Tab-separated table of C-alpha atoms and ligand atoms in Angstrom:
chain	number	residue	atom	x	y	z
A	920	MET	CA	11.132	6.740	13.944
A	921	ARG	CA	14.670	6.492	13.126
A	922	GLY	CA	17.115	9.130	13.650
A	923	HIS	CA	19.450	10.479	11.232
A	924	SER	CA	22.444	13.082	11.279
A	925	PRO	CA	23.156	15.188	8.091
A	926	VAL	CA	26.640	13.153	7.604
A	927	PHE	CA	25.124	10.050	7.639
A	928	ALA	CA	22.007	10.965	5.453
A	929	ASP	CA	24.271	11.696	2.669
A	930	LEU	CA	25.680	8.196	2.837
A	931	HIS	CA	22.154	6.876	1.617
A	932	GLY	CA	21.485	7.047	-2.216
A	933	GLY	CA	17.925	7.934	-1.897
A	934	ARG	CA	15.670	10.148	0.637
A	935	LEU	CA	11.929	8.783	1.561
A	936	THR	CA	10.091	11.272	3.212
A	937	ILE	CA	6.775	10.267	4.686
A	938	ASP	CA	4.358	12.260	6.072
A	939	LEU	CA	2.883	10.986	9.138
A	940	LYS	CA	0.397	13.839	9.584
A	941	ALA	CA	-0.801	13.640	6.091
A	942	LEU	CA	-1.307	9.793	7.108
A	943	ALA	CA	-3.501	10.598	10.245
A	944	ASP	CA	-5.663	13.176	8.182
A	945	ASN	CA	-6.126	10.527	5.703
A	946	TRP	CA	-7.395	8.263	8.042
A	947	ARG	CA	-9.634	11.043	9.801
A	948	GLN	CA	-11.042	11.642	6.206
A	949	LEU	CA	-11.898	7.999	5.583
A	950	ALA	CA	-13.469	8.070	9.310
A	951	ARG	CA	-15.786	10.850	8.503
A	952	ARG	CA	-16.677	9.448	5.522
A	953	ALA	CA	-17.304	5.958	6.930
A	954	GLY	CA	-18.956	6.839	10.034
A	955	PRO	CA	-21.017	5.338	12.035
A	956	ALA	CA	-19.157	2.704	10.918
A	957	GLU	CA	-15.527	1.674	12.513
A	958	THR	CA	-12.716	2.465	10.727
A	959	ALA	CA	-9.721	-0.001	10.153
A	960	ALA	CA	-6.498	0.143	8.606
A	961	ALA	CA	-5.009	-2.287	6.483
A	962	VAL	CA	-1.258	-1.943	7.653
A	963	LYS	CA	-0.020	-5.240	5.443
A	964	ALA	CA	3.287	-5.417	3.464
A	965	ASP	CA	4.965	-3.286	6.378
A	966	ALA	CA	2.093	-0.563	5.897
A	967	TYR	CA	2.682	-0.696	2.019
A	968	GLY	CA	6.317	-0.298	2.568
A	969	LEU	CA	5.999	2.996	4.894
A	970	GLY	CA	7.233	1.265	7.693
A	971	ILE	CA	4.798	-0.335	10.489
A	972	GLU	CA	6.714	0.916	13.489
A	973	ALA	CA	6.117	4.733	12.327
A	974	VAL	CA	2.906	3.999	10.938
A	975	VAL	CA	1.026	2.106	13.228
A	976	PRO	CA	1.430	4.667	16.284
A	977	ALA	CA	0.508	7.149	13.900
A	978	LEU	CA	-2.998	5.818	13.181
A	979	LEU	CA	-3.302	4.865	17.193
A	980	ASN	CA	-2.987	8.505	17.603
A	981	ALA	CA	-5.367	9.807	15.255
A	982	GLY	CA	-7.805	7.212	16.605
A	983	CYS	CA	-7.945	4.068	14.721
A	984	ARG	CA	-8.368	0.566	17.070
A	985	SER	CA	-8.244	-2.173	14.355
A	986	PHE	CA	-5.899	-3.321	12.056
A	987	PHE	CA	-5.385	-5.854	9.211
A	988	VAL	CA	-2.312	-7.661	8.628
A	989	ALA	CA	-1.213	-10.338	5.837
A	990	HIS	CA	1.188	-12.173	7.904
A	991	PHE	CA	1.090	-13.849	11.377
A	992	SER	CA	4.658	-12.342	11.991
A	993	GLU	CA	3.139	-8.636	10.850
A	994	ALA	CA	0.685	-9.398	13.776
A	995	LEU	CA	3.348	-9.882	16.190
A	996	ARG	CA	4.865	-6.136	15.290
A	997	VAL	CA	1.840	-4.298	15.403
A	998	ARG	CA	0.703	-6.215	18.614
A	999	ALA	CA	4.077	-4.606	20.211
A	1000	LEU	CA	2.874	-1.166	19.355
A	1001	ALA	CA	-0.626	-1.351	20.024
A	1002	PRO	CA	-1.300	-3.817	23.346
A	1003	ASP	CA	-5.042	-2.694	22.797
A	1004	ALA	CA	-5.580	-2.776	19.351
A	1005	VAL	CA	-7.748	-5.570	17.520
A	1006	ILE	CA	-5.358	-7.361	14.744
A	1007	TYR	CA	-6.737	-9.316	12.197
A	1008	VAL	CA	-4.642	-11.453	10.185
A	1009	LEU	CA	-5.911	-11.685	6.451
A	1010	ASN	CA	-4.239	-14.927	5.597
A	1011	GLY	CA	-5.832	-16.821	8.208
A	1012	LEU	CA	-4.859	-19.637	10.245
A	1013	PRO	CA	-1.741	-21.487	9.412
A	1014	PRO	CA	-1.947	-25.584	10.248
A	1015	HIS	CA	-1.223	-25.875	14.147
A	1016	GLY	CA	-1.097	-22.332	14.684
A	1017	CYS	CA	-4.205	-21.620	17.281
A	1018	SER	CA	-2.253	-21.484	20.587
A	1019	ALA	CA	0.280	-18.460	18.905
A	1020	PHE	CA	-3.003	-16.563	18.012
A	1021	HIS	CA	-4.714	-16.896	21.770
A	1022	THR	CA	-1.409	-15.909	23.534
A	1023	LEU	CA	-1.204	-12.913	21.585
A	1024	ASP	CA	-4.787	-12.063	21.459
A	1025	LEU	CA	-4.831	-12.093	17.565
A	1026	ARG	CA	-7.772	-12.797	15.509
A	1027	PRO	CA	-7.330	-14.729	11.961
A	1028	VAL	CA	-9.158	-14.112	9.449
A	1029	LEU	CA	-10.805	-17.835	8.458
A	1030	GLY	CA	-10.951	-18.845	4.978
A	1031	SER	CA	-12.359	-22.325	4.602
A	1032	LEU	CA	-14.237	-24.514	6.432
A	1033	ASP	CA	-10.893	-26.454	7.549
A	1034	GLU	CA	-9.797	-23.206	9.086
A	1035	VAL	CA	-13.381	-22.832	11.042
A	1036	ALA	CA	-12.988	-26.366	12.564
A	1037	GLU	CA	-9.480	-26.138	13.745
A	1038	TRP	CA	-10.042	-23.058	15.317
A	1039	LEU	CA	-13.208	-24.160	17.066
A	1040	ALA	CA	-10.956	-27.254	18.092
A	1041	HIS	CA	-8.432	-25.561	19.706
A	1042	SER	CA	-9.570	-22.190	21.022
A	1043	PRO	CA	-11.433	-21.436	24.273
A	1044	GLU	CA	-14.845	-21.015	23.594
A	1045	ASP	CA	-15.629	-17.730	22.047
A	1046	ALA	CA	-12.220	-16.689	20.912
A	1047	PRO	CA	-12.725	-13.985	18.166
A	1048	ALA	CA	-11.983	-14.842	14.826
A	1049	ALA	CA	-13.210	-13.243	11.566
A	1050	LEU	CA	-14.882	-15.008	8.743
A	1051	HIS	CA	-13.850	-14.459	4.982
A	1052	VAL	CA	-16.502	-14.826	2.502
A	1053	ASP	CA	-15.267	-15.003	-1.004
A	1054	THR	CA	-17.800	-13.207	-3.638
A	1055	GLY	CA	-15.818	-13.267	-6.851
A	1056	LEU	CA	-12.289	-12.577	-6.221
A	1057	ASN	CA	-11.951	-16.764	-5.654
A	1058	ARG	CA	-8.789	-16.663	-3.726
A	1059	LEU	CA	-9.510	-16.551	0.138
A	1060	GLY	CA	-12.662	-17.408	1.929
A	1061	LEU	CA	-15.523	-19.582	2.037
A	1062	SER	CA	-17.931	-20.014	-0.896
A	1063	PRO	CA	-21.382	-19.094	-0.307
A	1064	PRO	CA	-23.134	-22.188	-0.594
A	1065	GLU	CA	-20.574	-23.513	2.115
A	1066	ILE	CA	-21.959	-21.282	4.700
A	1067	ALA	CA	-24.699	-23.368	5.362
A	1068	LEU	CA	-22.251	-26.094	6.045
A	1069	LEU	CA	-20.505	-23.956	9.300
A	1070	PRO	CA	-20.764	-25.939	12.854
A	1071	LYS	CA	-23.686	-24.313	14.854
A	1072	ASN	CA	-21.343	-23.168	17.413
A	1073	PHE	CA	-19.199	-21.020	15.487
A	1074	ARG	CA	-20.008	-17.452	15.548
A	1075	PRO	CA	-17.580	-15.151	14.152
A	1076	ALA	CA	-16.570	-11.571	15.610
A	1077	LEU	CA	-16.795	-9.811	11.963
A	1078	VAL	CA	-18.069	-11.616	8.784
A	1079	MET	CA	-15.924	-9.810	5.855
A	1080	SER	CA	-15.509	-9.909	1.652
A	1081	HIS	CA	-13.109	-8.155	-0.760
A	1082	PHE	CA	-14.060	-6.004	-3.829
A	1083	VAL	CA	-12.606	-7.314	-7.339
A	1084	SER	CA	-13.102	-4.068	-8.997
A	1085	SER	CA	-13.995	-1.550	-6.475
A	1086	GLU	CA	-11.657	1.420	-8.394
A	1087	ILE	CA	-13.891	1.123	-11.242
A	1088	PRO	CA	-17.153	3.128	-11.110
A	1089	GLY	CA	-19.959	0.860	-12.244
A	1090	ASP	CA	-18.117	-2.505	-12.482
A	1091	PRO	CA	-21.142	-4.706	-12.641
A	1092	ILE	CA	-18.933	-7.221	-10.542
A	1093	THR	CA	-19.026	-4.917	-7.455
A	1094	LEU	CA	-22.871	-4.776	-7.750
A	1095	ARG	CA	-23.179	-8.520	-8.008
A	1096	GLN	CA	-20.623	-8.713	-5.074
A	1097	ILE	CA	-22.793	-6.368	-2.964
A	1098	ALA	CA	-25.803	-8.598	-3.609
A	1099	THR	CA	-24.138	-11.657	-2.795
A	1100	PHE	CA	-22.752	-10.209	0.338
A	1101	ARG	CA	-26.038	-8.954	1.526
A	1102	ALA	CA	-27.158	-12.448	1.175
A	1103	VAL	CA	-24.564	-14.000	3.133
A	1104	ARG	CA	-25.139	-11.577	5.874
A	1105	GLU	CA	-28.963	-13.231	6.234
A	1106	MET	CA	-27.176	-16.347	6.557
A	1107	ILE	CA	-25.306	-15.144	9.148
A	1108	PRO	CA	-27.359	-12.340	11.290
A	1109	ASP	CA	-26.254	-10.182	13.926
A	1110	VAL	CA	-22.879	-10.594	13.096
A	1111	PRO	CA	-21.025	-7.464	12.630
A	1112	ALA	CA	-19.769	-7.171	8.711
A	1113	SER	CA	-17.309	-5.183	6.592
A	1114	LEU	CA	-16.867	-4.764	3.014
A	1115	CYS	CA	-15.042	-1.322	1.859
A	1116	ASN	CA	-11.672	-1.352	1.336
A	1117	SER	CA	-10.369	2.324	-0.038
A	1118	SER	CA	-12.273	2.484	-3.278
A	1119	GLY	CA	-15.320	1.054	-1.907
A	1120	LEU	CA	-15.657	4.108	0.442
A	1121	PHE	CA	-15.691	6.255	-2.719
A	1122	LEU	CA	-18.629	4.134	-4.335
A	1123	SER	CA	-21.941	6.176	-4.470
A	1124	ALA	CA	-23.692	2.973	-2.673
A	1125	LEU	CA	-21.325	3.945	0.457
A	1126	LYS	CA	-23.972	4.618	2.868
A	1127	ASP	CA	-25.564	1.450	2.329
A	1128	ILE	CA	-22.663	-0.798	2.162
A	1129	ALA	CA	-20.419	0.582	4.942
A	1130	PHE	CA	-21.817	-1.634	7.324
A	1131	ASP	CA	-19.773	-1.898	10.536
A	1132	MET	CA	-16.420	-1.681	9.720
A	1133	VAL	CA	-14.290	-0.760	6.612
A	1134	ARG	CA	-11.043	-1.588	5.898
A	1135	PRO	CA	-8.723	1.245	3.651
A	1136	GLY	CA	-5.214	0.880	3.246
A	1137	TYR	CA	-3.932	2.680	-0.367
A	1138	ALA	CA	-5.926	5.677	-0.052
A	1139	LEU	CA	-4.386	6.098	3.858
A	1140	TYR	CA	-1.059	6.489	2.129
A	1141	GLY	CA	-1.848	8.666	-0.320
A	1142	GLY	CA	-2.942	6.682	-3.181
A	1143	ASN	CA	-5.748	7.661	-5.035
A	1144	PRO	CA	-9.077	5.280	-4.447
A	1145	THR	CA	-10.507	7.136	-7.377
A	1146	PRO	CA	-8.224	6.566	-10.174
A	1147	GLY	CA	-9.414	9.020	-13.057
A	1148	ALA	CA	-10.813	11.570	-11.333
A	1149	PRO	CA	-8.833	14.096	-9.098
A	1150	ASN	CA	-7.144	12.486	-5.556
A	1151	PRO	CA	-9.225	13.316	-2.666
A	1152	MET	CA	-6.374	11.900	-0.259
A	1153	ARG	CA	-3.713	14.423	0.945
A	1154	GLU	CA	0.068	12.989	-0.441
A	1155	VAL	CA	2.245	11.051	1.999
A	1156	VAL	CA	5.424	9.922	0.281
A	1157	THR	CA	8.262	11.790	-1.694
A	1158	LEU	CA	10.975	9.941	-2.981
A	1159	GLU	CA	14.001	12.046	-4.106
A	1160	ALA	CA	17.516	11.128	-4.937
A	1161	ARG	CA	20.895	12.792	-5.642
A	1162	LEU	CA	22.775	13.789	-8.237
A	1163	ILE	CA	25.993	11.527	-7.857
A	1164	GLN	CA	27.296	12.775	-11.462
A	1165	LEU	CA	27.003	15.302	-14.481
A	1166	ARG	CA	28.267	14.229	-18.040
A	1167	GLU	CA	27.833	16.318	-21.301
A	1168	VAL	CA	27.277	14.041	-24.507
A	1169	GLU	CA	27.243	14.544	-27.804
A	1170	SER	CA	24.317	14.037	-29.972
A	1171	GLY	CA	23.480	10.394	-31.498
A	1172	VAL	CA	25.296	8.809	-28.316
A	1173	SER	CA	23.333	6.251	-26.292
A	1174	VAL	CA	22.989	6.163	-22.626
A	1175	GLY	CA	22.740	2.879	-20.362
A	1176	TYR	CA	22.691	-0.688	-20.745
A	1177	ASN	CA	22.013	-2.335	-24.079
A	1178	ALA	CA	22.227	1.202	-25.610
A	1179	GLN	CA	18.536	1.265	-26.216
A	1180	TRP	CA	18.103	5.485	-25.941
A	1181	HIS	CA	20.292	7.995	-27.773
A	1182	THR	CA	20.260	11.751	-27.065
A	1183	THR	CA	19.054	13.900	-30.537
A	1184	ARG	CA	20.928	16.907	-29.111
A	1185	PRO	CA	23.856	17.980	-27.393
A	1186	SER	CA	22.836	16.971	-23.973
A	1187	LEU	CA	23.290	16.831	-20.157
A	1188	ILE	CA	23.222	13.691	-18.525
A	1189	ALA	CA	23.081	13.378	-14.764
A	1190	THR	CA	23.586	9.980	-12.674
A	1191	VAL	CA	21.430	9.442	-9.419
A	1192	SER	CA	22.033	7.042	-6.399
A	1193	LEU	CA	18.933	5.024	-6.712
A	1194	GLY	CA	17.723	2.088	-8.969
A	1195	TYR	CA	15.709	-1.174	-9.236
A	1196	ALA	CA	17.151	-2.579	-6.056
A	1197	ASP	CA	15.823	0.466	-4.212
A	1198	GLY	CA	12.448	-0.374	-5.804
A	1199	TYR	CA	12.086	1.936	-8.918
A	1200	LEU	CA	10.773	-0.632	-10.966
A	1201	ARG	CA	12.953	-1.497	-14.221
A	1202	SER	CA	9.867	-0.883	-16.419
A	1203	GLY	CA	10.293	2.917	-15.718
A	1204	GLY	CA	13.684	2.607	-18.016
A	1205	ALA	CA	13.348	4.842	-21.262
A	1206	THR	CA	13.950	2.986	-24.459
A	1207	ALA	CA	13.052	3.940	-28.257
A	1208	GLN	CA	9.749	2.219	-27.930
A	1209	HIS	CA	8.896	3.429	-24.042
A	1210	VAL	CA	8.969	6.553	-23.079
A	1211	GLY	CA	9.084	5.708	-18.857
A	1212	GLY	CA	9.508	7.448	-15.795
A	1213	LYS	CA	10.134	11.015	-15.018
A	1214	ALA	CA	12.111	13.143	-12.784
A	1215	ILE	CA	11.764	16.859	-11.345
A	1216	VAL	CA	15.475	18.193	-11.207
A	1217	ASN	CA	15.519	22.049	-9.882
A	1218	GLY	CA	11.892	22.558	-10.634
A	1219	VAL	CA	11.863	21.243	-14.184
A	1220	GLU	CA	10.595	18.246	-15.497
A	1221	CYS	CA	13.035	15.822	-16.826
A	1222	ALA	CA	13.104	12.552	-18.859
A	1223	LEU	CA	14.793	9.161	-17.589
A	1224	ALA	CA	17.493	8.276	-20.393
A	1225	GLY	CA	18.009	4.635	-21.011
A	1226	ARG	CA	17.523	1.716	-18.664
A	1227	ILE	CA	17.353	1.594	-15.054
A	1228	SER	CA	20.496	-0.050	-13.531
A	1229	MET	CA	20.069	-1.925	-10.216
A	1230	ASP	CA	21.818	1.078	-8.122
A	1231	LEU	CA	21.572	4.147	-10.825
A	1232	ILE	CA	19.255	5.828	-12.832
A	1233	THR	CA	20.297	8.205	-15.500
A	1234	ILE	CA	18.422	11.752	-16.582
A	1235	ASP	CA	18.547	13.801	-19.204
A	1236	VAL	CA	18.537	17.182	-17.477
A	1237	THR	CA	19.702	19.253	-20.333
A	1238	ASP	CA	16.680	21.713	-19.452
A	1239	ALA	CA	16.851	21.957	-16.177
A	1240	PRO	CA	18.715	25.126	-14.585
A	1241	ASN	CA	22.012	25.532	-12.708
A	1242	VAL	CA	22.347	21.608	-12.260
A	1243	GLN	CA	25.092	20.542	-9.668
A	1244	ARG	CA	26.336	17.452	-8.492
A	1245	GLY	CA	24.511	17.046	-5.130
A	1246	ASP	CA	20.958	18.585	-6.612
A	1247	TRP	CA	18.201	16.167	-5.790
A	1248	ALA	CA	16.273	14.919	-8.394
A	1249	VAL	CA	12.466	14.182	-7.252
A	1250	LEU	CA	10.942	10.632	-8.568
A	1251	VAL	CA	7.819	10.318	-6.487
A	1252	GLY	CA	5.509	13.262	-5.067
A	1253	GLY	CA	4.868	16.816	-5.852
A	1254	ARG	CA	3.941	16.878	-9.564
A	1255	LEU	CA	4.987	12.967	-9.927
A	1256	ALA	CA	1.676	11.699	-8.273
A	1257	LEU	CA	1.876	8.442	-6.866
A	1258	ASP	CA	-0.831	7.031	-9.407
A	1259	ASP	CA	1.185	8.625	-12.310
A	1260	VAL	CA	4.464	7.313	-11.616
A	1261	ALA	CA	2.664	3.750	-11.591
A	1262	HIS	CA	1.098	4.431	-14.819
A	1263	ARG	CA	4.360	5.544	-16.612
A	1264	LEU	CA	5.846	2.081	-14.790
A	1265	GLU	CA	3.498	0.072	-16.261
A	1266	THR	CA	1.854	-1.009	-12.799
A	1267	ASN	CA	-0.153	0.589	-9.818
A	1268	GLY	CA	0.562	2.627	-7.122
A	1269	TYR	CA	0.001	-0.593	-4.644
A	1270	GLU	CA	3.267	-1.944	-6.313
A	1271	ILE	CA	5.373	1.305	-6.298
A	1272	LEU	CA	4.492	1.772	-2.513
A	1273	THR	CA	5.357	-1.992	-1.431
A	1274	SER	CA	8.418	-1.967	-3.596
A	1275	LEU	CA	10.262	1.168	-1.884
A	1276	GLY	CA	13.513	-0.238	-0.739
A	1277	ARG	CA	15.646	-0.351	2.063
A	1278	ARG	CA	18.630	1.757	1.471
A	1279	HIS	CA	16.844	5.389	1.355
A	1280	GLU	CA	17.236	7.615	4.384
A	1281	ARG	CA	14.012	7.422	5.843
A	1282	VAL	CA	12.773	10.803	6.895
A	1283	TYR	CA	9.204	10.668	8.814
A	1284	LEU	CA	7.318	13.902	9.562
A	1285	SER	CA	4.875	14.080	12.532
A	1286	SER	CA	2.909	16.899	13.459
B	946	PLP	C1	-5.227	-5.052	1.351
B	946	PLP	C2	-6.636	-5.154	1.904
B	946	PLP	C3	-7.817	-4.018	2.137
B	946	PLP	C4	-7.359	-2.713	1.572
B	946	PLP	O1	-7.287	-2.428	0.641
B	946	PLP	P1	-6.868	-1.032	-0.384
B	946	PLP	O2	-7.492	-1.408	-1.667
B	946	PLP	O3	-5.358	-0.862	-0.135
B	946	PLP	O4	-7.601	-0.144	0.642
B	946	PLP	C5	-8.983	-4.437	2.559
B	946	PLP	N1	-9.235	-5.616	2.447
B	946	PLP	C6	-8.364	-6.902	2.353
B	946	PLP	C7	-9.141	-8.283	2.483
B	946	PLP	C8	-7.259	-6.673	1.830
B	946	PLP	O5	-6.477	-7.696	1.460
């Protein structure tokens, strides 16, 4: 957890508040849903941008014992925080990587016959590793027919696969993946299995597909695992920025680069100290063709005005009451739910979270 003083806080443009209690509650809620299956946590990409060093201790405290990262370098950071945890590295075994994995007791998620062969050749007997089977993403993992070619002495600690479209209820590909995964399990019997990500945990078939472990990420961080329906998770992230200047402009005046947005009335424009270099994607800019993002200023929802700059955003605060230099604009959180912001910025909430920049003051709320 990073300390901060009020003086230095004001030297940052944006303030990112991360509610670790809500995060822990989200993990507990998912663990209740998944039980008796174990609930692990996906903490790749710096815990979806929220900070491994804060998120992992909060999850350990809630009861989480197994973590999934993408890279070896991320596994090192988790191991430093969690000496006894089980840590899986999703992107698998890099060439000549075995001894580094053994030294830190990390488990690669082996995704090809080559990786399995290298692991077996350079590991103590029964060194635990997971096996990734591809059931439709065509990205990582053995294809189901390759399972017959696995060396007979290989016994993975976990067999897993990953959904293509679990957030879209009724997508037929999900049922095909479940059927394929069941067939895969029959080829490798008596090995613990894992299929569900966040949205998988909300599929109606859950009790048949939780298997031995579930691996949520997005929902832990407050993302909606059931898009289109109310979000069952607690909000974790709030992003705010200070208004650093206010200016009154006439009707018909352009604001921002390339003059793509014009006032249609005498307007009050506020500039905040946060831009696309801080992870507020440029696709959130307002132009004649595109509405763009929103901000809440003094309780009123305001439209953005013009393009997003690298370090600045301009907001039409004409309708907000008593606006002063130094007031805060909320850009994500509260009435601006993460998934709605993502929709306005033409992306998904995963990209919003993992884009969150390094320049914000980070405030971690615990217990
Ligand atoms: C990222 C990831 C997860 C977590 O997915 P969410 O949709 O964030 O819950 C689970 N499994 C694998 C293989 C992943 O890559």
